[in-house]
Coordinates of C-alpha atoms and ligand atoms in Angstrom, one line a residue:
M267 CA 143.0 53.9 99.6
G268 CA 144.3 57.0 101.6
A269 CA 143.7 59.5 98.7
Y270 CA 139.8 58.1 98.4
R271 CA 139.3 58.7 101.8
Y272 CA 140.1 62.5 101.5
V273 CA 138.1 62.7 98.1
I274 CA 135.2 61.0 100.0
I275 CA 135.5 63.6 102.8
G276 CA 135.9 66.4 100.5
V277 CA 132.8 65.3 98.7
L278 CA 130.9 65.0 101.9
I279 CA 131.8 68.5 103.3
L280 CA 131.0 70.3 99.8
G281 CA 127.6 68.4 100.0
A282 CA 126.9 69.4 103.4
L283 CA 128.1 73.1 102.6
S284 CA 126.1 73.3 99.6
G285 CA 123.1 71.8 101.5
Y286 CA 123.6 74.4 104.3
L287 CA 123.7 77.1 101.7
F288 CA 121.1 76.3 99.0
H289 CA 118.7 73.9 100.6
P290 CA 117.0 75.5 103.6
P291 CA 113.6 74.4 104.4
V292 CA 111.3 75.8 101.9
P293 CA 107.7 75.4 102.9
K294 CA 104.8 74.7 100.6
G295 CA 103.3 78.1 99.5
L296 CA 106.3 80.2 99.7
S297 CA 106.4 82.4 96.6
E298 CA 109.2 82.2 94.1
P299 CA 111.1 79.7 96.1
W300 CA 114.3 79.5 93.8
K301 CA 114.8 83.3 94.4
Y302 CA 114.3 82.9 98.0
R303 CA 117.0 79.9 98.2
L304 CA 119.5 82.1 96.2
V305 CA 118.9 85.3 98.3
L306 CA 119.3 83.3 101.6
G307 CA 122.2 81.5 100.1
V308 CA 124.1 84.5 99.4
A309 CA 123.1 85.9 102.9
K310 CA 124.7 82.9 104.4
I311 CA 127.9 83.1 102.2
T312 CA 128.3 86.5 103.2
R313 CA 128.0 85.7 106.8
V314 CA 130.8 82.9 106.4
L315 CA 133.0 85.2 104.5
A316 CA 132.5 87.9 107.2
F317 CA 133.3 85.3 109.8
V318 CA 136.4 84.2 108.1
K319 CA 137.5 87.8 107.4
Y320 CA 136.8 88.7 111.1
R321 CA 138.9 85.6 112.2
I322 CA 141.9 86.3 109.8
A323 CA 142.1 89.9 109.1
S324 CA 140.0 92.2 111.5
R325 CA 141.7 91.6 114.7
N326 CA 140.5 95.0 115.8
Q327 CA 137.0 94.8 114.7
T328 CA 133.9 93.2 116.1
F329 CA 132.3 90.5 114.1
I330 CA 129.3 92.6 113.6
D331 CA 131.4 95.6 112.1
T332 CA 133.1 93.1 109.9
Y333 CA 129.9 91.9 108.7
R334 CA 128.5 95.5 108.2
G335 CA 131.5 96.2 106.2
M336 CA 130.7 93.4 103.7
Y337 CA 127.6 95.4 102.6
R338 CA 129.0 98.7 102.4
K339 CA 128.4 100.4 99.1
H340 CA 129.7 103.5 97.3
R341 CA 127.9 106.8 98.1
P342 CA 124.7 107.1 96.2
K343 CA 124.3 109.7 93.5
E344 CA 122.7 112.8 94.3
L345 CA 121.3 113.6 91.1
I346 CA 120.2 111.0 88.4
S347 CA 119.2 112.3 84.9
G348 CA 115.7 112.0 84.1
S349 CA 114.7 111.8 87.8
N350 CA 112.8 114.9 89.6
I351 CA 114.4 113.8 92.9
R352 CA 117.5 115.4 94.3
S353 CA 119.2 113.8 97.3
K354 CA 121.7 115.1 99.8
V355 CA 123.0 114.2 103.2
M356 CA 122.4 116.5 105.8
N357 CA 122.3 116.8 109.6
F358 CA 119.1 117.2 111.5
D359 CA 119.8 118.1 115.0
G360 CA 122.8 115.9 115.3
V361 CA 121.3 112.9 113.2
T362 CA 122.6 112.2 109.7
V363 CA 119.9 111.8 107.3
R364 CA 119.4 111.5 103.5
L365 CA 117.1 114.1 102.2
Y366 CA 115.3 113.7 99.0
E367 CA 113.3 116.3 97.5
P368 CA 111.4 117.0 94.0
I369 CA 113.6 119.5 91.9
E370 CA 110.2 120.8 90.0
R371 CA 107.4 121.2 92.6
K372 CA 103.9 121.0 91.8
E373 CA 102.6 122.2 95.1
E374 CA 103.8 125.2 97.2
A375 CA 104.2 122.9 100.2
T376 CA 104.7 119.1 99.6
P377 CA 103.8 116.1 101.9
A378 CA 106.8 114.3 103.4
M379 CA 107.7 111.1 104.7
V380 CA 110.2 110.0 107.1
F381 CA 111.6 106.5 106.7
M382 CA 113.4 104.2 109.1
H383 CA 115.3 101.5 107.4
G384 CA 115.2 97.8 108.6
G385 CA 118.0 95.7 109.5
G386 CA 117.3 94.5 113.0
L387 CA 118.5 97.8 114.4
A388 CA 122.1 96.4 114.0
F389 CA 122.7 96.2 110.2
A390 CA 122.2 98.4 107.0
N391 CA 122.3 102.2 106.7
I392 CA 120.8 104.8 104.6
D393 CA 123.4 104.3 101.5
V394 CA 122.3 100.5 101.2
Y395 CA 118.6 101.7 101.4
D396 CA 119.1 104.4 98.8
R397 CA 117.7 102.4 95.9
L398 CA 114.4 101.8 97.9
T399 CA 114.1 105.2 99.4
R400 CA 114.9 107.0 96.2
Q401 CA 112.3 105.1 94.5
M402 CA 109.6 105.8 97.2
A403 CA 110.4 109.5 96.9
E404 CA 110.2 109.4 93.3
K405 CA 106.9 107.4 92.9
L406 CA 105.4 109.8 95.7
D407 CA 107.1 112.9 94.4
I408 CA 107.5 114.2 97.8
V409 CA 110.2 115.0 100.3
L410 CA 111.5 112.0 101.9
V411 CA 113.9 111.7 104.9
S412 CA 115.9 108.7 105.6
V413 CA 117.1 108.4 109.0
E414 CA 120.6 107.0 109.9
Y415 CA 119.8 106.1 113.5
R416 CA 122.6 104.7 115.7
K417 CA 122.7 101.1 115.9
I418 CA 122.8 98.1 118.3
P419 CA 124.7 96.6 120.1
E420 CA 127.2 99.7 120.4
Y421 CA 124.0 101.8 121.1
Q422 CA 121.1 100.4 123.0
F423 CA 117.5 101.3 123.8
P424 CA 116.4 104.0 123.4
A425 CA 119.2 105.4 121.2
Q426 CA 117.5 104.3 117.9
I427 CA 114.1 105.9 119.0
E428 CA 115.6 109.0 120.1
D429 CA 117.4 109.4 116.9
S430 CA 114.5 108.7 114.8
M431 CA 112.5 111.2 117.0
K432 CA 115.1 114.1 116.7
A433 CA 115.0 113.7 112.7
T434 CA 111.2 113.7 112.8
R435 CA 111.0 116.6 115.2
Y436 CA 113.4 118.5 113.1
L437 CA 111.4 118.1 110.0
L438 CA 108.1 118.8 111.5
T439 CA 109.5 122.0 113.2
H440 CA 111.4 123.1 110.2
A441 CA 108.9 122.1 107.6
S442 CA 108.7 125.5 105.7
D443 CA 112.6 125.5 105.3
F444 CA 112.0 122.3 103.1
K445 CA 108.6 123.6 101.6
V446 CA 106.8 120.7 103.5
D447 CA 103.3 120.9 104.7
A448 CA 103.8 119.7 108.4
S449 CA 100.2 118.6 108.6
R450 CA 100.9 116.1 105.7
V451 CA 103.8 113.9 107.1
A452 CA 104.1 110.2 106.9
V453 CA 106.4 107.8 108.8
S454 CA 107.4 104.3 107.1
G455 CA 109.9 101.8 107.5
D456 CA 110.3 97.9 107.1
S457 CA 110.8 95.3 109.9
A458 CA 112.8 97.0 112.6
G459 CA 112.3 100.3 110.6
G460 CA 108.7 99.6 110.9
Y461 CA 108.8 99.2 114.6
L462 CA 110.7 102.5 114.9
A463 CA 108.1 104.2 112.8
T464 CA 105.2 102.8 114.9
V465 CA 106.9 104.2 118.0
I466 CA 107.6 107.7 116.4
A467 CA 103.8 108.0 115.4
Q468 CA 103.0 107.4 119.0
Q469 CA 105.5 109.6 120.4
V470 CA 104.6 112.6 118.1
Y471 CA 100.9 112.1 119.0
D472 CA 101.9 112.8 122.7
D473 CA 103.9 115.6 122.2
P474 CA 101.3 118.6 122.2
D475 CA 103.8 120.9 120.4
L476 CA 103.9 118.6 117.4
P477 CA 101.4 118.3 114.4
N478 CA 100.2 114.7 114.2
I479 CA 101.6 112.2 111.8
K480 CA 99.2 111.8 109.1
V481 CA 99.9 108.3 107.6
Q482 CA 102.0 105.3 108.7
V483 CA 103.1 102.8 106.2
L484 CA 104.5 99.9 108.1
F485 CA 106.0 97.1 106.2
Y486 CA 106.2 93.8 108.3
P487 CA 106.9 95.5 111.4
G488 CA 107.7 94.4 114.9
T489 CA 105.5 96.0 117.6
Q490 CA 106.3 94.0 120.8
M491 CA 109.0 92.0 122.6
Y492 CA 107.0 90.3 125.3
D493 CA 105.6 87.4 123.3
F494 CA 107.6 85.1 121.1
Q495 CA 104.8 82.5 121.1
T496 CA 102.3 84.0 118.8
P497 CA 100.8 81.9 116.3
S498 CA 103.3 83.1 113.6
H499 CA 106.2 82.4 115.8
Q500 CA 104.9 78.9 116.3
K501 CA 104.4 78.4 112.7
C502 CA 107.9 79.9 111.6
S503 CA 109.7 77.8 114.4
A504 CA 108.1 74.6 113.2
L505 CA 108.6 75.4 109.3
F506 CA 112.2 77.1 109.3
G507 CA 113.6 76.0 112.6
N508 CA 116.9 78.0 112.9
D509 CA 117.3 78.4 109.0
G510 CA 115.4 81.2 107.5
M511 CA 115.4 84.9 106.9
L512 CA 114.3 86.0 110.3
T513 CA 114.5 83.2 112.8
H514 CA 113.2 83.1 116.3
Q515 CA 116.8 82.7 117.6
T516 CA 117.8 85.8 115.6
L517 CA 115.3 87.8 117.2
A518 CA 116.2 86.8 120.7
W519 CA 119.8 87.7 119.8
L520 CA 118.9 91.1 118.3
G521 CA 116.7 91.7 121.3
S522 CA 119.5 90.8 123.8
M523 CA 121.8 93.4 122.0
Y524 CA 119.0 96.1 122.2
H525 CA 118.9 95.7 125.9
F526 CA 122.3 94.6 127.2
G527 CA 124.6 95.6 124.1
K528 CA 125.8 91.8 123.9
A529 CA 124.5 88.4 123.4
D530 CA 123.4 87.3 126.9
F531 CA 122.7 83.6 126.4
E532 CA 120.5 83.3 129.4
F533 CA 118.2 85.9 128.4
M534 CA 118.1 84.7 124.8
G535 CA 117.1 81.3 125.9
Q536 CA 114.3 82.7 128.3
V537 CA 113.0 85.0 125.5
M538 CA 112.2 82.3 123.1
S539 CA 109.8 80.6 125.8
N540 CA 108.4 84.0 126.9
N541 CA 110.1 83.1 130.1
H542 CA 111.7 86.8 130.4
T543 CA 108.6 88.0 131.9
A544 CA 106.9 86.9 135.2
P545 CA 103.6 85.0 135.3
S546 CA 102.0 87.7 137.5
F547 CA 102.4 90.1 134.7
K548 CA 101.3 87.5 132.0
Q549 CA 98.1 87.2 133.9
T550 CA 97.3 90.8 134.1
K551 CA 94.2 92.3 132.1
R552 CA 96.4 94.6 130.4
Y553 CA 98.8 92.0 128.9
Q554 CA 96.0 90.0 127.8
K555 CA 94.0 92.7 126.2
N556 CA 97.0 94.2 124.3
I557 CA 98.8 91.0 123.1
N558 CA 95.7 89.2 122.3
H559 CA 96.1 86.1 119.9
S560 CA 92.2 86.0 119.6
L561 CA 92.7 88.9 117.1
I562 CA 94.6 86.7 114.6
P563 CA 92.1 85.4 111.9
K564 CA 91.4 81.6 112.6
E565 CA 92.6 80.6 109.0
L566 CA 96.2 82.0 109.7
I567 CA 96.5 79.9 112.8
P568 CA 98.4 76.6 112.4
D569 CA 96.8 73.4 113.5
F570 CA 99.6 72.7 116.0
Y571 CA 99.3 76.1 117.8
Q572 CA 99.2 76.0 121.5
P573 CA 98.4 79.2 123.6
P574 CA 101.3 79.9 125.6
P575 CA 101.2 79.2 129.3
N576 CA 100.6 82.1 131.6
N577 CA 101.9 80.5 134.7
T578 CA 105.7 80.3 133.8
G579 CA 108.4 82.8 133.5
S580 CA 111.1 84.4 135.6
D581 CA 110.4 86.7 138.4
V582 CA 114.1 87.4 138.8
L583 CA 114.7 88.5 135.0
W584 CA 111.5 90.5 134.8
E585 CA 112.6 92.6 137.7
K586 CA 115.7 93.2 135.9
I587 CA 114.3 94.4 132.7
R588 CA 111.1 95.7 133.8
D589 CA 111.9 99.2 133.8
V590 CA 112.9 99.1 130.0
Y591 CA 109.9 97.0 129.1
M592 CA 107.6 99.3 130.8
D593 CA 108.9 102.5 129.1
P594 CA 106.3 103.6 126.8
R595 CA 108.6 103.7 123.8
H596 CA 109.6 99.9 124.1
D597 CA 106.5 98.2 122.7
P598 CA 104.0 100.0 120.8
L599 CA 101.5 97.2 120.9
M600 CA 101.3 97.5 124.6
R601 CA 100.0 101.1 124.4
D602 CA 96.6 100.8 126.0
D603 CA 94.9 103.8 124.0
L604 CA 95.4 103.7 120.3
R605 CA 92.9 106.4 119.5
G606 CA 94.2 109.3 117.2
M607 CA 96.9 107.3 115.5
P608 CA 97.5 107.9 111.9
D609 CA 95.8 106.5 108.7
S610 CA 97.8 103.2 108.5
F611 CA 98.8 100.7 105.7
I612 CA 100.2 97.6 107.4
A613 CA 101.8 94.9 105.3
T614 CA 102.5 91.5 107.1
C615 CA 104.0 88.2 105.3
G616 CA 102.7 84.6 105.8
F617 CA 105.9 83.1 106.4
D618 CA 107.4 85.8 108.9
C619 CA 107.7 85.0 112.7
I620 CA 106.6 88.6 113.5
R621 CA 103.7 88.5 111.0
D622 CA 101.4 88.6 114.2
D623 CA 103.0 91.6 115.6
G624 CA 101.6 93.6 112.5
I625 CA 98.2 91.9 112.6
M626 CA 97.5 92.6 116.4
Y627 CA 98.4 96.1 115.7
A628 CA 96.3 96.6 112.8
K629 CA 93.3 95.0 114.4
R630 CA 93.9 97.1 117.7
L631 CA 94.2 100.3 115.4
E632 CA 91.1 99.4 113.7
Q633 CA 89.1 98.7 117.0
A634 CA 90.2 102.2 118.4
G635 CA 88.8 103.7 115.4
N636 CA 91.6 104.5 113.0
H637 CA 91.4 104.1 109.2
V638 CA 93.5 100.6 108.6
E639 CA 94.4 98.9 105.5
W640 CA 95.9 95.5 106.4
V641 CA 97.1 93.3 103.7
N642 CA 98.7 89.8 104.5
Y643 CA 101.0 88.6 101.7
N644 CA 100.5 84.9 102.4
G645 CA 103.3 83.7 100.3
C646 CA 105.9 86.0 101.5
F647 CA 108.9 85.8 103.9
H648 CA 110.3 88.6 105.9
G649 CA 112.5 90.8 104.0
V650 CA 110.7 90.4 100.7
L651 CA 110.7 94.3 100.3
W652 CA 114.5 94.0 99.8
Q653 CA 115.6 95.9 96.2
G654 CA 118.8 94.4 94.9
W655 CA 120.1 92.2 92.1
I656 CA 117.0 90.0 92.8
N657 CA 113.6 91.6 93.2
F658 CA 110.4 89.8 94.4
K659 CA 107.1 90.1 92.7
N660 CA 105.4 90.1 96.1
G661 CA 107.6 92.8 97.5
K662 CA 107.2 95.1 94.3
Q663 CA 103.5 94.6 94.9
M664 CA 103.7 95.5 98.5
L665 CA 105.7 98.6 97.8
E666 CA 103.2 99.5 95.4
D667 CA 100.3 99.1 97.6
G668 CA 101.8 101.1 100.5
L669 CA 102.6 104.1 98.2
A670 CA 99.3 103.8 96.6
Y671 CA 97.8 104.2 100.3
A672 CA 100.2 106.9 101.2
K673 CA 99.4 108.9 97.9
I674 CA 95.5 108.8 98.7
H675 CA 95.8 109.5 102.4
L676 CA 98.6 112.2 102.5
Ligands
NAG900 C1 143.1 98.7 117.4 O1 142.4 99.4 118.4 C2 143.1 100.2 119.3 C3 142.2 100.8 120.4 O2 141.0 101.3 119.8 C4 143.9 101.3 118.6 O3 144.5 102.1 119.5 C5 144.7 100.6 117.6 O4 145.3 101.9 116.8 C6 144.0 99.9 116.5 N1 144.8 99.2 115.7 C7 144.5 99.1 114.4 C8 145.7 98.4 113.5 O5 143.7 99.8 114.0
NAG901 C1 95.7 81.4 132.1 O1 95.7 80.3 131.2 C2 94.6 79.4 131.4 C3 94.8 78.4 130.3 O2 94.9 79.0 129.0 C4 93.3 80.1 131.3 O3 92.3 79.3 131.6 C5 93.2 81.3 132.4 O4 92.2 82.1 132.3 C6 94.5 82.3 132.4 N1 94.4 82.8 133.6 C7 94.7 84.1 133.8 C8 94.7 84.8 135.1 O5 94.8 85.0 132.7
NAG902 C1 90.7 89.5 122.4 O1 90.1 89.8 121.3 C2 88.9 89.1 121.1 C3 88.5 89.4 119.7 O2 88.4 90.6 119.2 C4 87.9 89.8 121.9 O3 86.6 89.1 121.9 C5 88.4 89.6 123.5 O4 87.7 90.1 124.4 C6 89.9 90.1 123.7 N1 90.4 89.7 124.9 C7 90.9 90.5 125.9 C8 91.3 90.2 127.1 O5 90.7 91.8 125.7
NAG903 C1 110.0 78.4 131.5 O1 110.1 78.4 132.7 C2 109.3 77.4 133.4 C3 109.4 77.6 134.8 O2 108.6 78.7 135.1 C4 110.1 76.1 133.1 O3 109.4 75.0 133.6 C5 110.2 75.8 131.6 O4 111.0 74.8 131.3 C6 111.0 77.0 131.0 N1 111.0 77.0 129.6 C7 112.2 76.9 128.9 C8 111.9 76.5 127.3 O5 113.2 76.8 129.4

């Protein structure tokens, strides 16, 4: 009898584990569901293995460092036969970048793009992103600068913005060294990188000594950290719970590391219900105008959507974080005046809790008179641009659309 019991327990554990790994919630309408299951399953296995390794072997490393190590790759090649793009690692005013440039040039001075990679400001690096950034440089046949900004939690706000800005400023002020036309420079990024790109475009605009950024190509960007109860947040919390590519909980964790350099559980709990800000602030005209759910098209709002209350929150916590949140670099969507921003391509994903960050920004850019192409890829999840051993058809389309826009507008 005893042996049977262990077999049964073993089967139950294996069943539960494989359920956890390969049977996440997959809502109706999500494109390429089996690829999604596989990629999410592998991401979870990697997380579990990283945790085991951290517990057994890396006494001296943080979990995040061990986890980052699981994705470390070999140095990308500088030259690839048949490719017109050469790449090299350089130092732009103290910031490491990978510079891609055309070997044979068609123009005396080419346009350029500064790219900030995704990974929640905590993960990934310019090597892991080489496959995507090289492809972008090749398809556009321009100079591309991929920025190795410092990561959270070791470095907090505004280190990531400072590094991205330093690299961008260096390119703009040394354009002729790279045979770049400084009046034709784009910024781009995915997810947290899209957030950085958005902030950089605004910062460059505000600096009278720099030529404006001409184009921004933003792939499912984050644009604000005030409102975690947008229609898309409500949709994804209901559909995925804590089991998806980018969950509500993960965002709160990343936000906590961005501000405090660690997981602060009180803050994380408050953030998810928008209780990190004070009612008095939520009731300001400015808040309601800039983070305005009425900008989201009706057909994208779930039936069960509830407008978030404006009479709850924490005065104490708000007092503590207010200065950081009020920094004009912190939340690009909170900028009151969006006139003069670059021509913008903004991609959002239907199954992404931060979809509405991108939509609200796109709508407000448009209202401020900018040229905007906003595309919502309704079947997509957050991270679909990812280029690896599996590619997503929608991600490929999104990339093509973004690059086509850059090609026309640069
Ligand atoms: C562990 O970290 C300490 C402090 O940073 C360092 O002095 C020590 O050499 C490290 N040990 C190993 C085995 O890496
Ligand atoms: C607060 O929210 C309520 C309910 O949605 C709304 O009627 C009211 O106008 C809001 N008050 C302020 C000051 O924004
Ligand atoms: C929110 O957006 C809607 C639609 O554009 C607009 O009618 C409304 O005035 C906006 N609300 C505020 C407070 O600006
Ligand atoms: C948010 O704060 C209000 C008080 O301002 C409280 O009643 C509510 O339970 C809080 N929400 C959560 C999810 O903690």
